[in-house]
Amino acid sequence: MLMDIYNELLEKYGKQNWWPLTGYFDPFEEVCIGAVLTQNTNWNNVEKALQNLINEGITSFEKIQKIPEDKLAVIIKPSGFYNQKAKTLKRLVNFVVNNVKENLDRRKLISIKGIGKETADTILLYGLNKPVFIVDAYTKRFFYRLGIIREEKIEYDQLKNFIEKNLPKNIGIYKEYHALIVEHCKNLCKKKPECDNCHIKYKCYNYCYENK
């Protein structure tokens, strides 16, 4: 069932080819930075913060280590919660440069203050190409409305483990599926869903038509 849904989303939206890369950062480092900046905000704000970093020449872990925390906070202000994120970036960067990145795992990443499960899994999947599926609010909403899970407030790891057990262990699929869910939920499966325009509304007919 999950692959059928994936194929329908892929046919509708095409490959998303995340992670969006600027070309100014090392790809792994940009994923780490972006994963922190995107906490509790949308990607448009992340792009503004990344552009500020580029404009200021702060395009590497080494430069993030050297820049004063208060100045870093001002630069990334468009991403919101900028003081907190500046601290988290500093902690993450210092941790990564003092460890072998290929040996990073979820347990190590979430031991860093400010790094939660979603951020850690984003770094592992998009930054290190490790087969972990990312769960976010869109994922929960989407699978709840399809009737695949019973409650939208399902625990993160419970949904993550369910998805991973029911998909091929394929990094490319994991990356694209997550991106496609985000795209679908931003466009149609919003908090107030636009079911009339949805190409898979037949899969969650009861939700769409009982909740208008």
XYZ file of C-alpha atoms in Angstrom:
212
model
C 0.000 0.000 0.000
C 2.711 2.518 0.921
C 4.508 1.975 -2.382
C 1.249 2.443 -4.293
C 0.804 5.825 -2.604
C 4.435 6.706 -3.297
C 4.038 5.911 -6.987
C 0.898 8.062 -7.237
C 2.636 11.008 -5.564
C 5.664 10.554 -7.796
C 3.507 10.490 -10.921
C 1.742 13.680 -9.819
C 4.679 15.773 -8.611
C 7.746 14.180 -10.164
C 11.090 13.751 -8.437
C 11.785 16.461 -5.875
C 15.546 15.897 -5.773
C 16.029 17.142 -2.238
C 18.204 18.273 -0.484
C 18.085 21.772 -2.036
C 21.763 22.685 -2.324
C 23.106 26.194 -2.879
C 26.493 25.075 -4.167
C 28.287 27.324 -1.694
C 28.612 24.763 1.110
C 29.954 21.272 1.426
C 26.776 19.206 0.833
C 26.932 17.408 4.184
C 27.568 20.643 6.049
C 24.681 22.377 4.277
C 22.308 19.574 5.238
C 23.388 19.899 8.878
C 22.978 23.674 8.835
C 19.666 23.514 6.978
C 18.316 20.802 9.273
C 18.784 23.112 12.249
C 17.532 26.243 10.504
C 14.335 24.557 9.326
C 13.203 23.726 12.849
C 9.790 25.333 13.461
C 9.810 27.343 10.242
C 9.302 26.990 6.490
C 11.934 26.527 3.816
C 11.539 30.057 2.434
C 12.839 31.414 5.730
C 15.666 28.886 5.714
C 16.712 30.051 2.244
C 16.866 33.643 3.481
C 19.055 32.602 6.404
C 21.303 30.526 4.136
C 21.645 33.458 1.757
C 22.653 35.675 4.664
C 25.343 33.148 5.588
C 26.567 33.112 2.005
C 26.608 36.914 1.841
C 28.683 37.023 5.012
C 31.017 34.301 3.765
C 29.998 31.878 6.525
C 29.926 28.824 4.309
C 31.724 26.129 6.294
C 31.780 24.496 9.691
C 35.158 26.081 10.308
C 33.721 29.566 9.811
C 30.717 28.797 12.009
C 33.124 27.763 14.743
C 35.035 31.037 14.456
C 32.156 33.512 14.235
C 30.834 34.867 17.560
C 27.540 33.305 18.555
C 25.701 36.631 18.817
C 26.769 37.612 15.296
C 25.729 34.205 13.941
C 22.318 34.676 15.545
C 21.798 37.994 13.735
C 22.768 36.450 10.391
C 20.308 33.562 10.698
C 17.510 35.732 12.092
C 15.086 35.038 9.183
C 14.837 31.397 10.293
C 13.275 32.371 13.630
C 14.332 31.282 17.122
C 17.712 32.568 15.989
C 19.432 32.775 19.375
C 18.498 29.186 20.143
C 19.476 27.996 16.656
C 22.830 29.771 16.829
C 23.608 27.848 20.019
C 22.459 24.586 18.451
C 24.541 25.164 15.323
C 27.614 25.840 17.421
C 27.056 22.669 19.468
C 26.374 20.537 16.384
C 29.365 21.828 14.446
C 31.742 21.403 17.381
C 30.481 17.870 17.929
C 30.760 16.824 14.284
C 34.260 18.210 13.701
C 35.479 16.295 16.733
C 34.013 13.010 15.526
C 34.214 10.893 12.396
C 31.091 11.919 10.499
C 30.617 8.473 8.968
C 30.300 7.094 12.506
C 27.537 9.493 13.475
C 24.286 7.859 14.445
C 20.981 8.958 15.840
C 21.938 8.327 19.467
C 25.001 10.543 19.158
C 23.164 13.318 17.332
C 20.234 13.563 19.733
C 22.677 13.754 22.621
C 23.397 17.288 21.359
C 21.128 19.843 22.999
C 18.725 21.248 20.408
C 18.886 18.218 18.097
C 15.740 16.104 18.158
C 14.749 12.967 16.307
C 13.526 14.702 13.155
C 16.645 16.853 12.833
C 18.911 13.876 13.507
C 17.126 11.710 10.950
C 17.317 14.508 8.381
C 21.086 14.682 8.808
C 21.404 10.908 8.606
C 19.229 10.489 5.505
C 20.100 13.525 3.404
C 23.580 14.219 4.762
C 24.998 10.738 5.275
C 22.759 8.608 3.038
C 21.703 6.330 5.863
C 18.377 4.471 5.504
C 16.204 6.232 8.055
C 12.753 7.602 7.279
C 11.975 11.127 8.487
C 8.698 11.727 10.277
C 7.245 15.209 10.626
C 3.833 16.790 11.147
C 3.054 16.392 7.433
C 3.804 12.658 7.578
C 1.469 12.166 10.531
C -1.322 14.219 8.967
C -1.008 12.485 5.612
C -1.036 8.906 6.856
C -3.749 9.637 9.416
C -6.083 11.016 6.762
C -5.431 8.005 4.585
C -6.466 5.779 7.484
C -3.058 4.108 7.661
C -2.564 5.188 11.277
C -5.313 5.531 13.873
C -4.296 8.837 15.422
C -2.451 11.867 14.147
C -0.554 12.254 17.428
C 1.204 8.914 16.975
C 4.642 8.686 18.596
C 7.506 9.515 16.228
C 9.369 6.201 16.375
C 6.200 4.153 16.158
C 5.332 5.707 12.797
C 8.944 5.693 11.610
C 9.310 1.989 12.343
C 5.975 1.179 10.690
C 6.939 3.029 7.508
C 10.392 1.458 7.337
C 8.924 -2.033 7.763
C 6.487 -1.445 4.897
C 8.843 0.112 2.361
C 11.834 -1.286 0.524
C 15.018 -0.330 2.378
C 15.953 2.144 -0.317
C 17.588 5.475 0.459
C 16.355 7.057 -2.767
C 12.752 6.105 -1.994
C 13.057 7.382 1.570
C 14.353 10.740 0.355
C 11.769 11.163 -2.374
C 8.831 9.888 -0.322
C 9.491 12.368 2.472
C 9.863 15.228 -0.014
C 6.710 14.194 -1.904
C 4.644 14.093 1.294
C 5.838 17.603 2.148
C 4.962 18.822 -1.351
C 1.502 17.235 -1.257
C 0.692 18.591 2.195
C 1.874 22.091 1.332
C -0.262 22.138 -1.804
C -3.378 20.098 -1.053
C -3.391 18.131 2.190
C -3.265 21.294 4.284
C -4.711 21.738 7.760
C -7.899 22.558 5.875
C -7.564 20.078 2.998
C -8.356 20.954 -0.610
C -9.815 17.558 -1.355
C -11.609 18.537 -4.548
C -8.260 19.019 -6.277
C -6.576 15.946 -4.796
C -5.689 13.081 -7.120
C -5.741 10.532 -4.290
C -8.879 11.740 -2.511
C -10.521 8.396 -3.200
C -8.096 6.876 -0.698
C -9.374 9.090 2.125
C -12.876 9.807 0.853
C -14.512 9.695 4.288
C -12.101 12.173 5.815
C -12.353 14.670 2.987
C -16.102 14.705 2.715
C -16.954 14.435 6.402
C -14.612 17.249 7.418
C -15.454 20.017 4.956
